[in-house]
Coordinates of C-alpha atoms in Angstrom, one line a residue:
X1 CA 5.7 15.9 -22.8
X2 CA 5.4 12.3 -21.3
X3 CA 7.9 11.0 -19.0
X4 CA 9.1 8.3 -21.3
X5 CA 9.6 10.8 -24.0
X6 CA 11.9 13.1 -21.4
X7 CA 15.6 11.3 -22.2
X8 CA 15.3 11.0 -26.1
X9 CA 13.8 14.3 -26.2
X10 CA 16.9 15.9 -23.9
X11 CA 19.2 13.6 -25.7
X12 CA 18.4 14.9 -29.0
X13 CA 18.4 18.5 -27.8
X14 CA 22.6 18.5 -26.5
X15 CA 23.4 16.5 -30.0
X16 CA 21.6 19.6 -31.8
X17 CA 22.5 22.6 -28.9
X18 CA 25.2 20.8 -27.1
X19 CA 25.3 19.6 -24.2
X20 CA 25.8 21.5 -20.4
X21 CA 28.9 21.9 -19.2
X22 CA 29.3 18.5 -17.1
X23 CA 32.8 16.7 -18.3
X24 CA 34.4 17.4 -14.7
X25 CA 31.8 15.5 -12.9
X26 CA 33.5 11.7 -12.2
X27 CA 31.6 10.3 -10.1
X28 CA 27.4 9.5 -10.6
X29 CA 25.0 7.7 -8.2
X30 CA 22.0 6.5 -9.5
X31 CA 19.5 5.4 -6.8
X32 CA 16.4 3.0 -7.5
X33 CA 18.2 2.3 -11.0
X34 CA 15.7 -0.8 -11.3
X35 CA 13.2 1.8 -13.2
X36 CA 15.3 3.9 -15.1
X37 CA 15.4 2.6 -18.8
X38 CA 18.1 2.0 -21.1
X39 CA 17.8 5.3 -22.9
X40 CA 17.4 7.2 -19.6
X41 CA 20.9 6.2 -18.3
X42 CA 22.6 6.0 -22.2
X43 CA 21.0 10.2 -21.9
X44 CA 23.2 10.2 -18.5
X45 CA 26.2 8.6 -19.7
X46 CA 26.5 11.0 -22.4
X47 CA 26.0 14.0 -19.8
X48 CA 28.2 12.8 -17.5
X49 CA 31.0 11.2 -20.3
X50 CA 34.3 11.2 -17.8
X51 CA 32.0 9.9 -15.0
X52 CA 32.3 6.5 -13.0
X53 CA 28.7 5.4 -12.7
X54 CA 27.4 3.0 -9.7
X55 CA 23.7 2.2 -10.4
X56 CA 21.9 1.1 -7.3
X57 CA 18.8 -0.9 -7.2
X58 CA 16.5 -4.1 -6.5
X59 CA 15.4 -6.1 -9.3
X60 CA 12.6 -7.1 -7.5
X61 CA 11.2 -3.6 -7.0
X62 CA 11.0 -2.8 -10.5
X63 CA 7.3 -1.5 -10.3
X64 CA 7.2 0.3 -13.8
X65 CA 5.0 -1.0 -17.2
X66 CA 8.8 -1.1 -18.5
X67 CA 11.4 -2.6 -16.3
X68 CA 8.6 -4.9 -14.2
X69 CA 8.5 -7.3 -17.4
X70 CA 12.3 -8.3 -16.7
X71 CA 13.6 -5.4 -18.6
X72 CA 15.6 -3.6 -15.8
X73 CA 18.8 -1.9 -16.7
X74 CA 20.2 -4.0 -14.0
X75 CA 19.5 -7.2 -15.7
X76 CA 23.3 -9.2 -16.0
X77 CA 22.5 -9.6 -19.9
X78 CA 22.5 -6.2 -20.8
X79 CA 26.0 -5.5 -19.9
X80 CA 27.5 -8.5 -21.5
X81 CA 29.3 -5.9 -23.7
X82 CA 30.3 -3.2 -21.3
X83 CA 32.9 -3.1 -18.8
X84 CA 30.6 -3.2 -16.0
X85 CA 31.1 -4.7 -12.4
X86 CA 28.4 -6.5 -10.7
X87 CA 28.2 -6.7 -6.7
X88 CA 25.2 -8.7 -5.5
X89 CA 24.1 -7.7 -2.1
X90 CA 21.6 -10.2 -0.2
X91 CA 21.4 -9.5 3.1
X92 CA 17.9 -7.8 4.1
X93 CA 18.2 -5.7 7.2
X94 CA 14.5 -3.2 7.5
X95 CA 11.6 -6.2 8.2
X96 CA 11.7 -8.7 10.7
X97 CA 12.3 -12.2 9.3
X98 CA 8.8 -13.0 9.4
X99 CA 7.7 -10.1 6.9
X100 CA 10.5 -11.1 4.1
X101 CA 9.5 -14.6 4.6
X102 CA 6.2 -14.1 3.6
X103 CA 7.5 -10.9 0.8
X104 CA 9.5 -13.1 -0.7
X105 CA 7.0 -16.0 -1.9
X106 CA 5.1 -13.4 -3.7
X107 CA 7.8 -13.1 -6.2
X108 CA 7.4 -15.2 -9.7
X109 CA 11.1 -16.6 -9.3
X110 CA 12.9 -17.8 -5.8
X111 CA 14.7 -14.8 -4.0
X112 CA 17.9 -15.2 -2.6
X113 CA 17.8 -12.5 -0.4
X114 CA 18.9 -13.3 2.8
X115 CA 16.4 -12.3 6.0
X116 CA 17.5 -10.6 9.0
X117 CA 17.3 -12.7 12.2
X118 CA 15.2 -10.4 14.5
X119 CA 11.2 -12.3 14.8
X120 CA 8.3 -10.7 15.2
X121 CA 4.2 -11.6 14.2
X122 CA 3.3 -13.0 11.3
X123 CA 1.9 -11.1 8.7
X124 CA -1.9 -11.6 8.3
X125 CA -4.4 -11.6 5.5
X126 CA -7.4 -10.3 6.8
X127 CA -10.3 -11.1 3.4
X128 CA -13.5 -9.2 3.5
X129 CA -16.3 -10.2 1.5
X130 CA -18.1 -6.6 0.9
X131 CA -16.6 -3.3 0.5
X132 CA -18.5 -2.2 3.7
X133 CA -16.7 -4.0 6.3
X134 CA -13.5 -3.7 4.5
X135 CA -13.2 0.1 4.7
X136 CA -15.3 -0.2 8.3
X137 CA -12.3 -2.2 9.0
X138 CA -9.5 0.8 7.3
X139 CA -11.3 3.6 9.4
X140 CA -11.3 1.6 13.0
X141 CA -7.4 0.9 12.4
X142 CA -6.9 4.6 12.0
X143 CA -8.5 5.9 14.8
X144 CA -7.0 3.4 16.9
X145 CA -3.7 3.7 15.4
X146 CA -1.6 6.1 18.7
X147 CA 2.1 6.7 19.5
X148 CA 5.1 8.1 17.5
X149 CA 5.5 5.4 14.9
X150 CA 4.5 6.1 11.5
X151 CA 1.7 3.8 9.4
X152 CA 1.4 3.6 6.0
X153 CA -1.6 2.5 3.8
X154 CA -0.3 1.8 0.2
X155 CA -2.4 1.3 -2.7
X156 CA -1.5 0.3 -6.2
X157 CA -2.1 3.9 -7.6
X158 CA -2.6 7.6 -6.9
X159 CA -6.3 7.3 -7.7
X160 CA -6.9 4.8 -4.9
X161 CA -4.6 6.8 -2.8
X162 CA -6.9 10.0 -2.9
X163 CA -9.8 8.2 -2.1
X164 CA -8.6 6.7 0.3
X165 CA -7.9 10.5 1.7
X166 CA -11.4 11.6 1.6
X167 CA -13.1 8.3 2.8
X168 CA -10.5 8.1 6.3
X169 CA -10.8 9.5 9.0
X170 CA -8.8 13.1 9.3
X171 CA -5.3 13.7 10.9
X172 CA -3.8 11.4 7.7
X173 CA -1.6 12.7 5.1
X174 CA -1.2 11.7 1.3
X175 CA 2.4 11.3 0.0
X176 CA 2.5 12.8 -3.2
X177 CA 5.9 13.4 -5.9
X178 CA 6.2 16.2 -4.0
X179 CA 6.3 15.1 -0.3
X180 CA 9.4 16.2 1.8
X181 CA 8.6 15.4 5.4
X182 CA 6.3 13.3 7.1
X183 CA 3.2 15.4 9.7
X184 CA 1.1 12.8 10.3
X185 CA 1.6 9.3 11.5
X186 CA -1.1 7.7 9.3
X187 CA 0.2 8.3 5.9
X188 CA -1.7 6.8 2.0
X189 CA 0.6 6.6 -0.8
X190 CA 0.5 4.8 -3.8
X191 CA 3.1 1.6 -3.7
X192 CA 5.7 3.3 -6.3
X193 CA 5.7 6.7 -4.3
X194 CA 7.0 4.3 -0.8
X195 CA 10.1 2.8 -2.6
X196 CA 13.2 3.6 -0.3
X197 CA 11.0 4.2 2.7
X198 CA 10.2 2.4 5.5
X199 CA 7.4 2.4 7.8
X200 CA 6.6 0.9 11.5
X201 CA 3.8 -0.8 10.2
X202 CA 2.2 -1.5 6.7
X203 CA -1.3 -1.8 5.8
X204 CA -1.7 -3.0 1.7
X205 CA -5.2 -1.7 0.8
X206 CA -7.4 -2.6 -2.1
X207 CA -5.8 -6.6 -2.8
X208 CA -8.0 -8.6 -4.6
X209 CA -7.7 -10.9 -7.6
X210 CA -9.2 -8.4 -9.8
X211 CA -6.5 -5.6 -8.7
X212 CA -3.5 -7.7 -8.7
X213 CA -2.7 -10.1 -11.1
X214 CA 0.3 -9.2 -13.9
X215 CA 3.6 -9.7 -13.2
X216 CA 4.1 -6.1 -12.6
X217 CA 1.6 -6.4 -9.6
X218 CA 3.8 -9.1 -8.3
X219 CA 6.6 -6.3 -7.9
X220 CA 4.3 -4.1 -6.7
X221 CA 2.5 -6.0 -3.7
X222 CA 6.5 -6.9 -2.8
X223 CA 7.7 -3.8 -2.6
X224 CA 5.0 -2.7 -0.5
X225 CA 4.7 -5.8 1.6
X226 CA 9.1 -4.8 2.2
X227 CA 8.1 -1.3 3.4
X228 CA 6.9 -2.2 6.6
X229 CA 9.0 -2.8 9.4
X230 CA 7.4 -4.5 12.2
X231 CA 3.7 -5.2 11.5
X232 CA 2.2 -5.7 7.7
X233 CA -1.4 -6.8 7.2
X234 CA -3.1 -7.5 4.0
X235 CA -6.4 -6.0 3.3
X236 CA -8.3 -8.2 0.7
X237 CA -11.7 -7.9 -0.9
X238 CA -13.3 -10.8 -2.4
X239 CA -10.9 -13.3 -3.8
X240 CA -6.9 -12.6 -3.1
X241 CA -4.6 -12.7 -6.0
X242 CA -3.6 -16.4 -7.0
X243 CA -0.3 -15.6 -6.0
X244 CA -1.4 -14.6 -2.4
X245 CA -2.9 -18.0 -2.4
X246 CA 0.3 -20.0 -3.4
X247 CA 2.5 -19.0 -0.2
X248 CA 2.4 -21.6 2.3
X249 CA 0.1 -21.4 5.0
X250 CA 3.0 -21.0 7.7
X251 CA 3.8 -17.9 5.9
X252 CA 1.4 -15.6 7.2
X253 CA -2.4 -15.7 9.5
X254 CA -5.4 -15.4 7.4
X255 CA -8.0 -13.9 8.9
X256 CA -11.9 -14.4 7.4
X257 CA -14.1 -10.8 8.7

């Protein structure tokens, strides 16, 4: 069965079979509700029918073919006839100011989200022209990388991810659907695998014009560039993405290798 076929399928089945035994549940928390669609949470209000539901998300992290097109459940319009409260929460508290800065021009629309106050280095852009030096470049930062805190390469999918894997150096671990703790501190994950975590340092591997260019990729290069805490570099082969090149130049410090 394929995942967008899960909530009609299940929905279908409790209007046939019934549904479980859920009516004393009043209270439902849906986390990262930017991706879930609008059959996927119609499936859980029928589940949970005497439940209070709170959907929690970030617009801008929609990172799915569905909801990265503007088609979030969280979208204002789609409530205009439900009884549905809205509480918009702006203040950004995991990067330094310098990282949002930079994260938030690579959005299509203005973000209002709101920076916290504690500086640090500007991101950087470091643009290799062969794939040679480029992954030269990846290997050198792991083997160099020492100390407690936690890196994390993303990529844009799993496929790049394992790659990645087998062309590093060892002592790094892949984050897979799976994953429940963290061994190494040089983690590779796919972009849509790191939403909700955060990481000392960011690395955003594979970037070129090529690899990034829908809107969807937009959400995607955000929400990886807002994983990283301290330190976020941008690998880059060939040309960057367009949208790379619009953010002003005080933004971030390219780097030609």
């Amino acid at each position: 069965m394929l995942y967008e076929d899960a909530a009609p399928y299940y929905y279908l089945t409790d209007q046939v079979k019934g549904r479980p035994h859920t009516a004393d549940i009043r209270f439902l928390f849906i986390d990262e509700a930017q991706d879930y669609t609008n059959m996927q949470i119609a499936y859980l209000k029928n589940l949970f029918p005497q439940a209070r539901i709170t959907l929690l998300g970030d617009i801008d992290q929609a990172v799915h073919r569905h909801t990265a097109e503007g088609l979030s459940i969280l979208s204002t319009a789609q409530h205009q006839e439900e009884n549905v409260e809205q509480i918009t929460l702006l203040q950004s508290y995991r990067s330094t100011a310098t990282i949002m800065n930079f994260a938030k021009e690579l959005l299509p629309n203005e973000s209002n989200v709101i920076p916290f106050q504690r500086e640090g280095t500007l991101p950087t852009v470091r643009q290799f022209q062969d794939r040679y030096t480029y992954e030269d470049a990846l290997k050198q930062e792991v083997v160099a990388w020492e100390g407690r805190e936690k890196l994390a390469i993303l990529t844009k999918t799993m496929d790049e991810a394992q790659q990645l894997l087998h062309d590093l150096p060892g002592g790094v671990q892949l984050i897979q659907e799976h994953t429940d703790s963290f061994r190494e501190n040089v983690l590779v994950a796919p972009a849509y695998l790191a939403k909700g975590i955060e990481f000392d340092r960011v690395i955003i591997a594979e970037v070129s014009e090529e690899n990034y260019h829908t809107a969807r990729d937009r959400h995607m290069l955000y929400t990886s560039a807002t994983r990283a805490m301290h330190q976020l570099d941008v690998f880059v082969i060939g040309e960057p993405p367009k949208f790379i090149e619009h953010v002003p130049s005080d933004r971030f410090q390219r780097i030609a290798e």
